[in-house]
CSV table of C-alpha atoms and ligand atoms in Angstrom, one decimal:
chain,number,residue,atom,x,y,z
A,1,UNK,CA,-103.9,16.4,-6.2
A,2,UNK,CA,-106.8,16.5,-3.8
A,3,UNK,CA,-107.9,12.9,-3.0
A,4,UNK,CA,-110.9,11.8,-0.9
A,5,UNK,CA,-112.5,8.6,0.3
A,6,UNK,CA,-116.2,8.5,0.9
A,7,UNK,CA,-119.2,6.1,0.7
A,8,UNK,CA,-120.9,7.6,-2.4
A,9,UNK,CA,-119.6,9.9,-5.2
A,10,UNK,CA,-122.4,11.7,-7.0
A,11,UNK,CA,-121.9,13.1,-10.5
A,12,UNK,CA,-124.3,16.1,-10.8
A,13,UNK,CA,-125.7,18.4,-8.2
A,14,UNK,CA,-129.1,19.0,-9.8
A,15,UNK,CA,-132.2,18.5,-7.7
A,16,UNK,CA,-131.9,14.7,-8.0
A,17,UNK,CA,-128.3,14.6,-6.9
A,18,UNK,CA,-129.1,17.0,-4.0
A,19,UNK,CA,-132.0,14.9,-2.7
A,20,UNK,CA,-129.8,11.8,-3.0
A,21,UNK,CA,-127.6,13.3,-0.3
A,22,UNK,CA,-130.6,13.4,2.0
A,23,UNK,CA,-131.7,9.8,1.3
A,24,UNK,CA,-128.1,8.5,1.7
A,25,UNK,CA,-127.6,10.6,4.8
A,26,UNK,CA,-130.6,9.1,6.6
A,27,UNK,CA,-128.8,5.7,6.1
A,28,UNK,CA,-125.5,7.2,7.5
A,29,UNK,CA,-123.9,7.2,4.0
A,30,UNK,CA,-121.5,10.1,3.3
A,31,UNK,CA,-121.5,11.7,-0.1
A,32,UNK,CA,-119.3,13.9,-2.3
A,33,UNK,CA,-120.9,15.7,-5.3
A,34,UNK,CA,-119.2,16.9,-8.5
A,35,UNK,CA,-120.7,19.4,-10.8
A,36,UNK,CA,-119.4,21.3,-13.8
A,37,UNK,CA,-121.5,24.3,-12.9
A,38,UNK,CA,-120.2,26.8,-10.3
A,39,UNK,CA,-123.2,26.2,-7.9
A,40,UNK,CA,-125.7,23.4,-7.1
A,41,UNK,CA,-129.1,23.2,-8.7
A,42,UNK,CA,-128.7,21.8,-12.2
A,43,UNK,CA,-131.4,22.9,-14.7
A,44,UNK,CA,-133.4,24.6,-11.9
A,45,UNK,CA,-130.8,27.2,-11.1
A,46,UNK,CA,-129.1,27.3,-14.5
A,47,UNK,CA,-132.2,27.5,-16.8
A,48,UNK,CA,-135.2,28.7,-14.8
A,49,UNK,CA,-134.2,30.0,-11.4
A,50,UNK,CA,-137.1,32.5,-11.2
A,51,UNK,CA,-139.8,30.5,-12.9
A,52,UNK,CA,-142.5,28.9,-10.7
A,53,UNK,CA,-142.7,25.1,-10.6
A,54,UNK,CA,-146.2,23.8,-9.7
A,55,UNK,CA,-145.8,20.1,-9.4
A,56,UNK,CA,-143.5,19.5,-6.4
A,57,UNK,CA,-145.5,17.5,-3.9
A,58,UNK,CA,-146.5,19.7,-0.9
A,59,UNK,CA,-145.2,22.9,-2.5
A,60,UNK,CA,-148.0,24.4,-4.5
A,61,UNK,CA,-145.6,26.9,-6.1
A,62,UNK,CA,-141.9,27.2,-5.8
A,63,UNK,CA,-139.3,28.8,-8.1
A,64,UNK,CA,-136.3,26.8,-9.4
A,65,UNK,CA,-133.9,28.7,-7.1
A,66,UNK,CA,-136.2,28.4,-4.1
A,67,UNK,CA,-136.5,24.7,-4.5
A,68,UNK,CA,-132.7,24.3,-4.7
A,69,UNK,CA,-132.3,26.6,-1.6
A,70,UNK,CA,-134.8,24.3,0.3
A,71,UNK,CA,-133.0,21.2,-0.8
A,72,UNK,CA,-129.7,22.7,0.3
A,73,UNK,CA,-131.2,23.5,3.7
A,74,UNK,CA,-132.7,20.0,3.9
A,75,UNK,CA,-129.4,18.2,3.3
A,76,UNK,CA,-127.3,20.5,5.5
A,77,UNK,CA,-127.2,18.0,8.5
A,78,UNK,CA,-125.4,15.5,6.3
A,79,UNK,CA,-122.4,17.7,5.5
A,80,UNK,CA,-121.9,16.6,1.9
A,81,UNK,CA,-118.7,17.8,0.2
A,82,UNK,CA,-119.3,19.8,-3.1
A,83,UNK,CA,-116.7,19.9,-5.9
A,84,UNK,CA,-118.3,22.7,-8.0
A,85,UNK,CA,-116.8,23.9,-11.3
A,86,UNK,CA,-115.3,20.5,-11.9
A,87,UNK,CA,-116.3,18.0,-14.6
A,88,UNK,CA,-116.3,14.3,-13.7
A,89,UNK,CA,-114.0,13.0,-16.4
A,90,UNK,CA,-112.8,9.5,-15.5
A,91,UNK,CA,-114.0,6.4,-13.6
A,92,UNK,CA,-111.9,3.4,-12.8
A,93,UNK,CA,-112.5,0.4,-10.6
A,94,UNK,CA,-109.9,0.0,-7.9
A,95,UNK,CA,-108.3,-3.3,-6.9
A,96,UNK,CA,-110.3,-3.4,-3.7
A,97,UNK,CA,-113.6,-3.2,-5.7
A,98,UNK,CA,-114.3,0.5,-5.0
A,99,UNK,CA,-114.5,3.1,-7.7
A,100,UNK,CA,-112.2,6.1,-8.4
A,101,UNK,CA,-113.9,9.1,-9.9
A,102,UNK,CA,-111.6,11.8,-11.2
A,103,UNK,CA,-112.3,15.3,-12.4
A,104,UNK,CA,-110.8,17.6,-14.9
A,105,UNK,CA,-109.4,19.7,-12.0
A,106,UNK,CA,-107.4,16.7,-10.7
A,107,UNK,CA,-109.7,15.8,-7.8
A,108,UNK,CA,-110.0,12.1,-7.1
A,109,UNK,CA,-112.8,10.5,-5.1
A,110,UNK,CA,-112.6,6.9,-4.1
A,111,UNK,CA,-116.1,5.5,-3.2
A,112,UNK,CA,-118.0,2.3,-2.8
A,113,UNK,CA,-120.8,3.6,-5.0
A,114,UNK,CA,-120.9,6.1,-7.8
A,115,UNK,CA,-124.3,7.7,-8.6
A,116,UNK,CA,-124.7,9.3,-12.0
A,117,UNK,CA,-127.2,12.1,-11.6
A,118,UNK,CA,-125.9,14.1,-14.6
A,119,UNK,CA,-129.3,15.2,-16.0
A,120,UNK,CA,-129.0,16.1,-19.7
A,121,UNK,CA,-125.2,15.8,-19.3
A,122,UNK,CA,-123.2,18.9,-19.9
A,123,UNK,CA,-126.1,20.8,-21.3
A,124,UNK,CA,-125.2,23.6,-23.7
A,125,UNK,CA,-127.5,26.2,-25.2
A,126,UNK,CA,-127.6,26.1,-29.0
A,127,UNK,CA,-125.6,29.0,-30.3
A,128,UNK,CA,-127.2,30.8,-33.3
A,129,UNK,CA,-124.9,31.0,-36.3
A,130,UNK,CA,-124.2,34.8,-36.0
A,131,UNK,CA,-120.7,35.9,-36.8
A,132,UNK,CA,-118.7,37.0,-33.8
A,133,UNK,CA,-121.4,36.2,-31.2
A,134,UNK,CA,-118.8,34.6,-28.8
A,135,UNK,CA,-117.3,38.0,-28.1
A,136,UNK,CA,-120.6,39.1,-26.5
A,137,UNK,CA,-121.6,35.9,-24.6
A,138,UNK,CA,-121.9,36.4,-20.9
A,139,UNK,CA,-121.8,40.2,-21.2
A,140,UNK,CA,-124.7,41.2,-23.4
A,141,UNK,CA,-125.7,37.9,-25.1
A,142,UNK,CA,-127.2,35.5,-22.5
A,143,UNK,CA,-128.6,32.0,-23.0
A,144,UNK,CA,-130.4,32.0,-19.6
A,145,UNK,CA,-131.9,34.6,-17.3
A,146,UNK,CA,-130.1,34.2,-14.0
A,147,UNK,CA,-131.3,37.6,-12.6
A,148,UNK,CA,-134.2,39.4,-14.1
A,149,UNK,CA,-133.0,42.6,-12.5
A,150,UNK,CA,-130.1,42.6,-14.9
A,151,UNK,CA,-132.5,43.6,-17.6
A,152,UNK,CA,-134.4,46.4,-15.7
A,153,UNK,CA,-134.6,49.5,-17.9
A,154,UNK,CA,-132.5,47.9,-20.6
A,155,UNK,CA,-133.4,47.5,-24.3
A,156,UNK,CA,-133.8,43.7,-24.6
A,157,UNK,CA,-134.1,41.6,-27.8
A,158,UNK,CA,-135.3,38.0,-27.5
A,159,UNK,CA,-134.8,35.6,-30.4
A,160,UNK,CA,-136.7,32.3,-30.7
A,161,UNK,CA,-140.2,30.8,-30.9
A,162,UNK,CA,-140.4,28.2,-28.1
A,163,UNK,CA,-141.6,28.3,-24.5
A,164,UNK,CA,-138.4,29.9,-23.2
A,165,UNK,CA,-138.5,32.7,-25.7
A,166,UNK,CA,-142.2,33.4,-25.0
A,167,UNK,CA,-142.0,33.0,-21.2
A,168,UNK,CA,-139.1,35.5,-21.0
A,169,UNK,CA,-140.8,37.9,-23.3
A,170,UNK,CA,-143.8,38.0,-21.0
A,171,UNK,CA,-141.7,38.0,-17.8
A,172,UNK,CA,-139.2,40.7,-18.9
A,173,UNK,CA,-141.7,43.0,-20.7
A,174,UNK,CA,-142.8,44.8,-17.5
A,175,UNK,CA,-139.2,45.6,-16.4
A,176,UNK,CA,-137.3,46.1,-19.6
A,177,UNK,CA,-137.1,49.6,-21.2
A,178,UNK,CA,-138.0,48.1,-24.5
A,179,UNK,CA,-138.6,44.5,-25.4
A,180,UNK,CA,-138.4,43.1,-28.9
A,181,UNK,CA,-139.2,39.5,-29.9
A,182,UNK,CA,-137.7,38.2,-33.1
A,183,UNK,CA,-138.8,34.9,-34.7
A,184,UNK,CA,-138.2,33.7,-38.2
A,185,UNK,CA,-141.9,32.9,-38.8
A,186,UNK,CA,-145.2,34.0,-37.5
A,187,UNK,CA,-145.9,30.7,-35.7
A,188,UNK,CA,-144.7,29.3,-32.4
A,189,UNK,CA,-143.8,26.0,-30.7
A,190,UNK,CA,-145.0,27.4,-27.3
A,191,UNK,CA,-147.9,27.4,-24.9
A,192,UNK,CA,-150.9,28.9,-26.7
A,193,UNK,CA,-151.8,31.0,-23.8
A,194,UNK,CA,-148.3,32.6,-23.8
A,195,UNK,CA,-148.5,33.2,-27.5
A,196,UNK,CA,-151.9,34.9,-27.2
A,197,UNK,CA,-150.6,37.1,-24.4
A,198,UNK,CA,-147.6,38.0,-26.4
A,199,UNK,CA,-149.8,39.0,-29.4
A,200,UNK,CA,-151.9,41.2,-27.1
A,201,UNK,CA,-148.8,43.0,-25.8
A,202,UNK,CA,-147.5,43.5,-29.4
A,203,UNK,CA,-150.9,44.8,-30.5
A,204,UNK,CA,-150.9,47.3,-27.6
A,205,UNK,CA,-147.4,48.4,-28.5
A,206,UNK,CA,-146.0,47.3,-25.2
A,207,UNK,CA,-143.5,45.0,-27.0
A,208,UNK,CA,-142.4,44.7,-30.6
A,209,UNK,CA,-142.6,41.5,-32.6
A,210,UNK,CA,-140.7,41.0,-35.8
A,211,UNK,CA,-140.8,38.1,-38.2
A,212,UNK,CA,-137.1,38.1,-39.0
A,213,UNK,CA,-133.8,36.6,-37.9
A,214,UNK,CA,-130.8,38.2,-36.4
A,215,UNK,CA,-128.2,38.6,-39.1
A,216,UNK,CA,-125.4,40.7,-37.5
A,217,UNK,CA,-124.4,42.1,-34.1
A,218,UNK,CA,-123.0,45.6,-33.5
A,219,UNK,CA,-121.1,46.8,-30.5
A,220,UNK,CA,-117.7,46.8,-28.9
A,221,UNK,CA,-115.9,45.2,-25.9
A,222,UNK,CA,-118.6,42.6,-25.5
A,223,UNK,CA,-121.4,45.3,-25.2
A,224,UNK,CA,-124.1,45.2,-27.9
A,225,UNK,CA,-125.5,48.4,-29.2
A,226,UNK,CA,-127.7,47.0,-31.9
A,227,UNK,CA,-128.4,44.2,-34.3
A,228,UNK,CA,-129.2,43.9,-38.0
A,229,UNK,CA,-132.4,41.9,-38.7
A,230,UNK,CA,-133.1,40.1,-41.9
A,231,UNK,CA,-136.8,39.7,-43.0
A,232,UNK,CA,-138.3,37.0,-45.3
A,233,UNK,CA,-138.3,39.5,-48.1
A,234,UNK,CA,-134.5,39.8,-47.7
A,235,UNK,CA,-135.0,43.3,-46.3
A,236,UNK,CA,-132.5,44.3,-43.7
A,237,UNK,CA,-132.9,46.8,-40.9
A,238,UNK,CA,-131.2,47.7,-37.7
A,239,UNK,CA,-132.6,48.0,-34.2
A,240,UNK,CA,-130.8,49.3,-31.1
A,241,UNK,CA,-130.5,46.9,-28.2
A,242,UNK,CA,-128.4,46.4,-25.0
A,243,UNK,CA,-129.0,42.7,-24.7
A,244,UNK,CA,-129.7,39.7,-26.9
A,245,UNK,CA,-131.3,36.6,-25.4
A,246,UNK,CA,-131.3,33.8,-28.0
A,247,UNK,CA,-133.5,30.8,-27.0
A,248,UNK,CA,-132.9,28.1,-29.6
A,249,UNK,CA,-133.0,25.1,-27.3
A,250,UNK,CA,-130.3,23.1,-25.7
A,251,UNK,CA,-128.0,20.5,-27.0
A,252,UNK,CA,-127.5,17.6,-24.6
A,253,UNK,CA,-123.9,16.6,-24.6
A,254,UNK,CA,-123.3,13.5,-22.5
A,255,UNK,CA,-119.6,14.4,-22.3
A,256,UNK,CA,-117.0,12.2,-20.6
A,257,UNK,CA,-119.7,10.0,-19.1
A,258,UNK,CA,-120.0,8.4,-22.5
A,259,UNK,CA,-116.5,6.9,-21.9
A,260,UNK,CA,-117.1,5.6,-18.3
A,261,UNK,CA,-117.8,2.1,-19.7
A,262,UNK,CA,-121.4,2.2,-18.7
A,263,UNK,CA,-124.0,0.7,-21.0
A,264,UNK,CA,-125.9,3.5,-22.8
A,265,UNK,CA,-129.1,3.6,-24.8
A,266,UNK,CA,-129.5,6.6,-27.0
A,267,UNK,CA,-127.3,8.7,-24.7
A,268,UNK,CA,-129.3,7.6,-21.6
A,269,UNK,CA,-128.3,5.2,-18.9
A,270,UNK,CA,-130.6,2.1,-18.6
A,271,UNK,CA,-131.2,1.1,-15.0
A,272,UNK,CA,-133.4,-1.4,-13.2
A,273,UNK,CA,-136.3,0.1,-11.4
A,274,UNK,CA,-135.9,-1.7,-8.1
A,275,UNK,CA,-132.4,-0.5,-7.3
A,276,UNK,CA,-131.6,2.2,-9.9
A,277,UNK,CA,-128.4,0.4,-10.6
A,278,UNK,CA,-126.8,0.3,-14.0
A,279,UNK,CA,-125.5,-3.0,-15.6
A,280,UNK,CA,-122.2,-2.2,-13.9
A,281,UNK,CA,-122.4,-3.2,-10.2
A,282,UNK,CA,-121.8,-0.3,-7.9
A,283,UNK,CA,-122.7,2.3,-10.5
A,284,UNK,CA,-126.2,3.7,-10.0
A,285,UNK,CA,-128.2,6.2,-12.1
A,286,UNK,CA,-131.0,8.6,-11.1
A,287,UNK,CA,-132.8,11.6,-12.6
A,288,UNK,CA,-133.1,12.8,-16.2
A,289,UNK,CA,-130.0,10.9,-17.3
A,290,UNK,CA,-131.6,7.5,-16.9
A,291,UNK,CA,-134.1,5.5,-18.9
A,292,UNK,CA,-136.5,2.7,-18.0
A,293,UNK,CA,-140.0,1.9,-19.3
A,294,UNK,CA,-142.3,4.7,-18.3
A,295,UNK,CA,-139.6,7.1,-17.2
A,296,UNK,CA,-140.8,10.7,-16.8
A,297,UNK,CA,-138.2,13.5,-16.8
A,298,UNK,CA,-139.7,15.2,-13.7
A,299,UNK,CA,-138.1,16.3,-10.5
A,300,UNK,CA,-140.5,14.2,-8.4
A,301,UNK,CA,-139.4,11.1,-10.4
A,302,UNK,CA,-135.8,11.9,-9.6
A,303,UNK,CA,-136.6,12.1,-5.9
A,304,UNK,CA,-138.3,8.7,-5.9
A,305,UNK,CA,-135.4,7.2,-7.8
A,306,UNK,CA,-132.9,8.7,-5.2
A,307,UNK,CA,-134.8,7.1,-2.3
A,308,UNK,CA,-134.7,3.6,-3.9
A,309,UNK,CA,-131.1,4.0,-5.0
A,310,UNK,CA,-130.0,4.9,-1.5
A,311,UNK,CA,-131.6,1.7,-0.1
A,312,UNK,CA,-129.7,-0.4,-2.6
A,313,UNK,CA,-126.5,1.6,-2.3
A,314,UNK,CA,-126.5,0.9,1.5
A,315,UNK,CA,-126.0,-2.8,0.9
A,316,UNK,CA,-123.1,-2.2,-1.4
A,317,UNK,CA,-121.4,0.2,1.1
A,318,UNK,CA,-122.3,-1.9,4.2
A,319,UNK,CA,-122.6,-5.5,3.0
A,320,UNK,CA,-122.5,-6.9,6.6
A,321,UNK,CA,-125.1,-4.6,8.1
A,322,UNK,CA,-128.9,-4.9,8.2
A,323,UNK,CA,-131.0,-2.0,7.0
A,324,UNK,CA,-134.1,-1.2,9.0
A,325,UNK,CA,-136.9,0.8,7.3
A,326,UNK,CA,-137.8,3.8,9.4
A,327,UNK,CA,-140.0,6.9,9.2
A,328,UNK,CA,-138.5,10.4,9.9
A,329,UNK,CA,-141.7,11.2,11.9
A,330,UNK,CA,-141.3,8.4,14.4
A,331,UNK,CA,-137.6,7.4,14.4
A,332,UNK,CA,-135.6,9.1,17.1
A,333,UNK,CA,-132.4,7.9,15.5
A,334,UNK,CA,-133.3,9.5,12.2
A,335,UNK,CA,-134.3,12.7,14.0
A,336,UNK,CA,-130.9,12.7,15.8
A,337,UNK,CA,-129.2,12.6,12.4
A,338,UNK,CA,-131.4,15.4,11.2
A,339,UNK,CA,-130.5,17.4,14.3
A,340,UNK,CA,-134.2,17.7,15.3
A,341,UNK,CA,-134.3,15.3,18.2
A,342,UNK,CA,-135.9,16.8,21.3
B,401,LIG,C1,-137.6,25.3,-18.6
B,401,LIG,C2,-137.7,24.1,-17.8
B,401,LIG,C3,-138.8,24.0,-17.0
B,401,LIG,C4,-139.0,22.8,-16.2
B,401,LIG,N1,-140.1,22.7,-15.4
B,401,LIG,C5,-140.3,21.6,-14.6
B,401,LIG,C6,-141.4,21.5,-13.8
B,401,LIG,O1,-142.3,22.4,-13.7
B,401,LIG,N2,-141.5,20.3,-13.0
B,401,LIG,C7,-140.6,19.3,-13.1
B,401,LIG,O2,-140.7,18.3,-12.4
B,401,LIG,N3,-139.5,19.4,-13.9
B,401,LIG,C8,-139.3,20.5,-14.7
B,401,LIG,N4,-138.3,20.6,-15.6
B,401,LIG,C9,-137.4,19.4,-15.6
B,401,LIG,C10,-136.4,19.4,-14.4
B,401,LIG,O3,-135.7,20.6,-14.3
B,401,LIG,C11,-135.5,18.2,-14.6
B,401,LIG,O4,-136.3,17.0,-14.6
B,401,LIG,C12,-134.5,18.1,-13.4
B,401,LIG,O5,-133.7,19.3,-13.4
B,401,LIG,C13,-133.7,16.9,-13.5
B,401,LIG,O6,-132.8,16.9,-12.4
B,401,LIG,P1,-131.4,16.1,-12.5
B,401,LIG,O7,-130.8,16.4,-11.1
B,401,LIG,O8,-131.6,14.7,-12.9
B,401,LIG,O9,-130.6,16.8,-13.6
B,401,LIG,P2,-130.1,18.3,-13.9
B,401,LIG,O10,-131.0,19.3,-13.2
B,401,LIG,O11,-129.9,18.4,-15.4
B,401,LIG,O12,-128.7,18.4,-13.2
B,401,LIG,C14,-127.6,17.6,-13.6
B,401,LIG,C15,-126.3,18.2,-13.2
B,401,LIG,O13,-125.3,17.3,-13.6
B,401,LIG,C16,-124.2,18.1,-14.0
B,401,LIG,N5,-123.3,17.3,-14.9
B,401,LIG,C17,-123.6,16.7,-16.0
B,401,LIG,N6,-122.5,16.0,-16.5
B,401,LIG,C18,-121.5,16.2,-15.6
B,401,LIG,C19,-120.1,15.8,-15.5
B,401,LIG,N7,-119.6,15.0,-16.4
B,401,LIG,N8,-119.4,16.2,-14.4
B,401,LIG,C20,-120.0,17.0,-13.5
B,401,LIG,N9,-121.3,17.4,-13.5
B,401,LIG,C21,-122.0,17.0,-14.6
B,401,LIG,C22,-124.8,19.3,-14.8
B,401,LIG,O14,-123.9,20.4,-14.8
B,401,LIG,C23,-126.0,19.5,-13.9
B,401,LIG,O15,-125.8,20.5,-12.9
B,401,LIG,C24,-138.1,21.7,-16.3
B,401,LIG,C25,-137.0,21.9,-17.2
B,401,LIG,C26,-136.8,23.0,-17.9
B,401,LIG,C27,-135.6,23.1,-18.8
């Protein structure tokens, strides 16, 4: 079984976990990250890699994937170890006071500090109740758009009435061969501008909009050829399609973290806002997974939380050392760590 020793073990390689590597690295603390997904980036790369984000300080516009690529570049000097495709499944205190984090792949990481940066937990898209849909998932039924090019010149059917359904309708309409939006009612829980734009495209015949739900799938070997729609008036009709993108929201499953023995409040981890430590000493929490008065589930909040966590984690990892506050602009020792010293 692969076994490692490090300063800090981080559960979750979303934007918050990644930036934590940077803040810890500046303080000479080494990190290992564990993530269920097969690549870093959390929600940014899994749910909206090609969507623009407008509220990252200093970056007027950056897509989810670009932000993650930049974070990966920024943390490169610190050589963190990634354990992707592994779920953090157990946490035990060691006789020497450190923690042992174990994964479902058998990896064990012994660390002074564990940082839970697990976002919405193991987030799972809500699967619509359509018989046999599992057989098409990942082949022609997709719950996220990882690469828009996959849908170029394809017949695409989007189901749902929220922001994701509307956004992808607008984004994929110019490249898909045909685009059909299906929603069970003629009202949406989405940005009004997007709804207006979608109605314009439907009126112009650029896309089709049906008030209906998807009743049955047709195809073979995981490849869809069409679906049966069911209208309000119980009328059924079939339309041809190569891909179905159901956007019915996400279920947040905390997963094994619920059994780590950490105090939880409504599936979130309460922390103090000076150290971002949980009630269990040595276990810290940052990002979407935590709760405190005024918490905002924003990337920039996660970055701030990571910075304060790192300062507190330093004292747990190096109880006999003093921590000197330094700026990256003026500290030659920080610049050396970053590999930019002249
Ligand atoms: C469509 C959409 C648009 C958004 N737009 C913006 C925006 O414009 N601006 C903004 O600031 N925010 C935006 N957000 C929110 C932003 O994405 C989140 O605040 C951010 O991703 C939180 O980062 P995180 O690192 O805390 O968690 P996440 O990004 O959720 O990453 C957590 C990671 O932990 C992993 N994980 C969970 N449990 C385990 C486990 N047991 N073992 C191993 N790994 C585990 C998950 O696989 C995941 O990769 C948006 C979100 C969505 C869905």
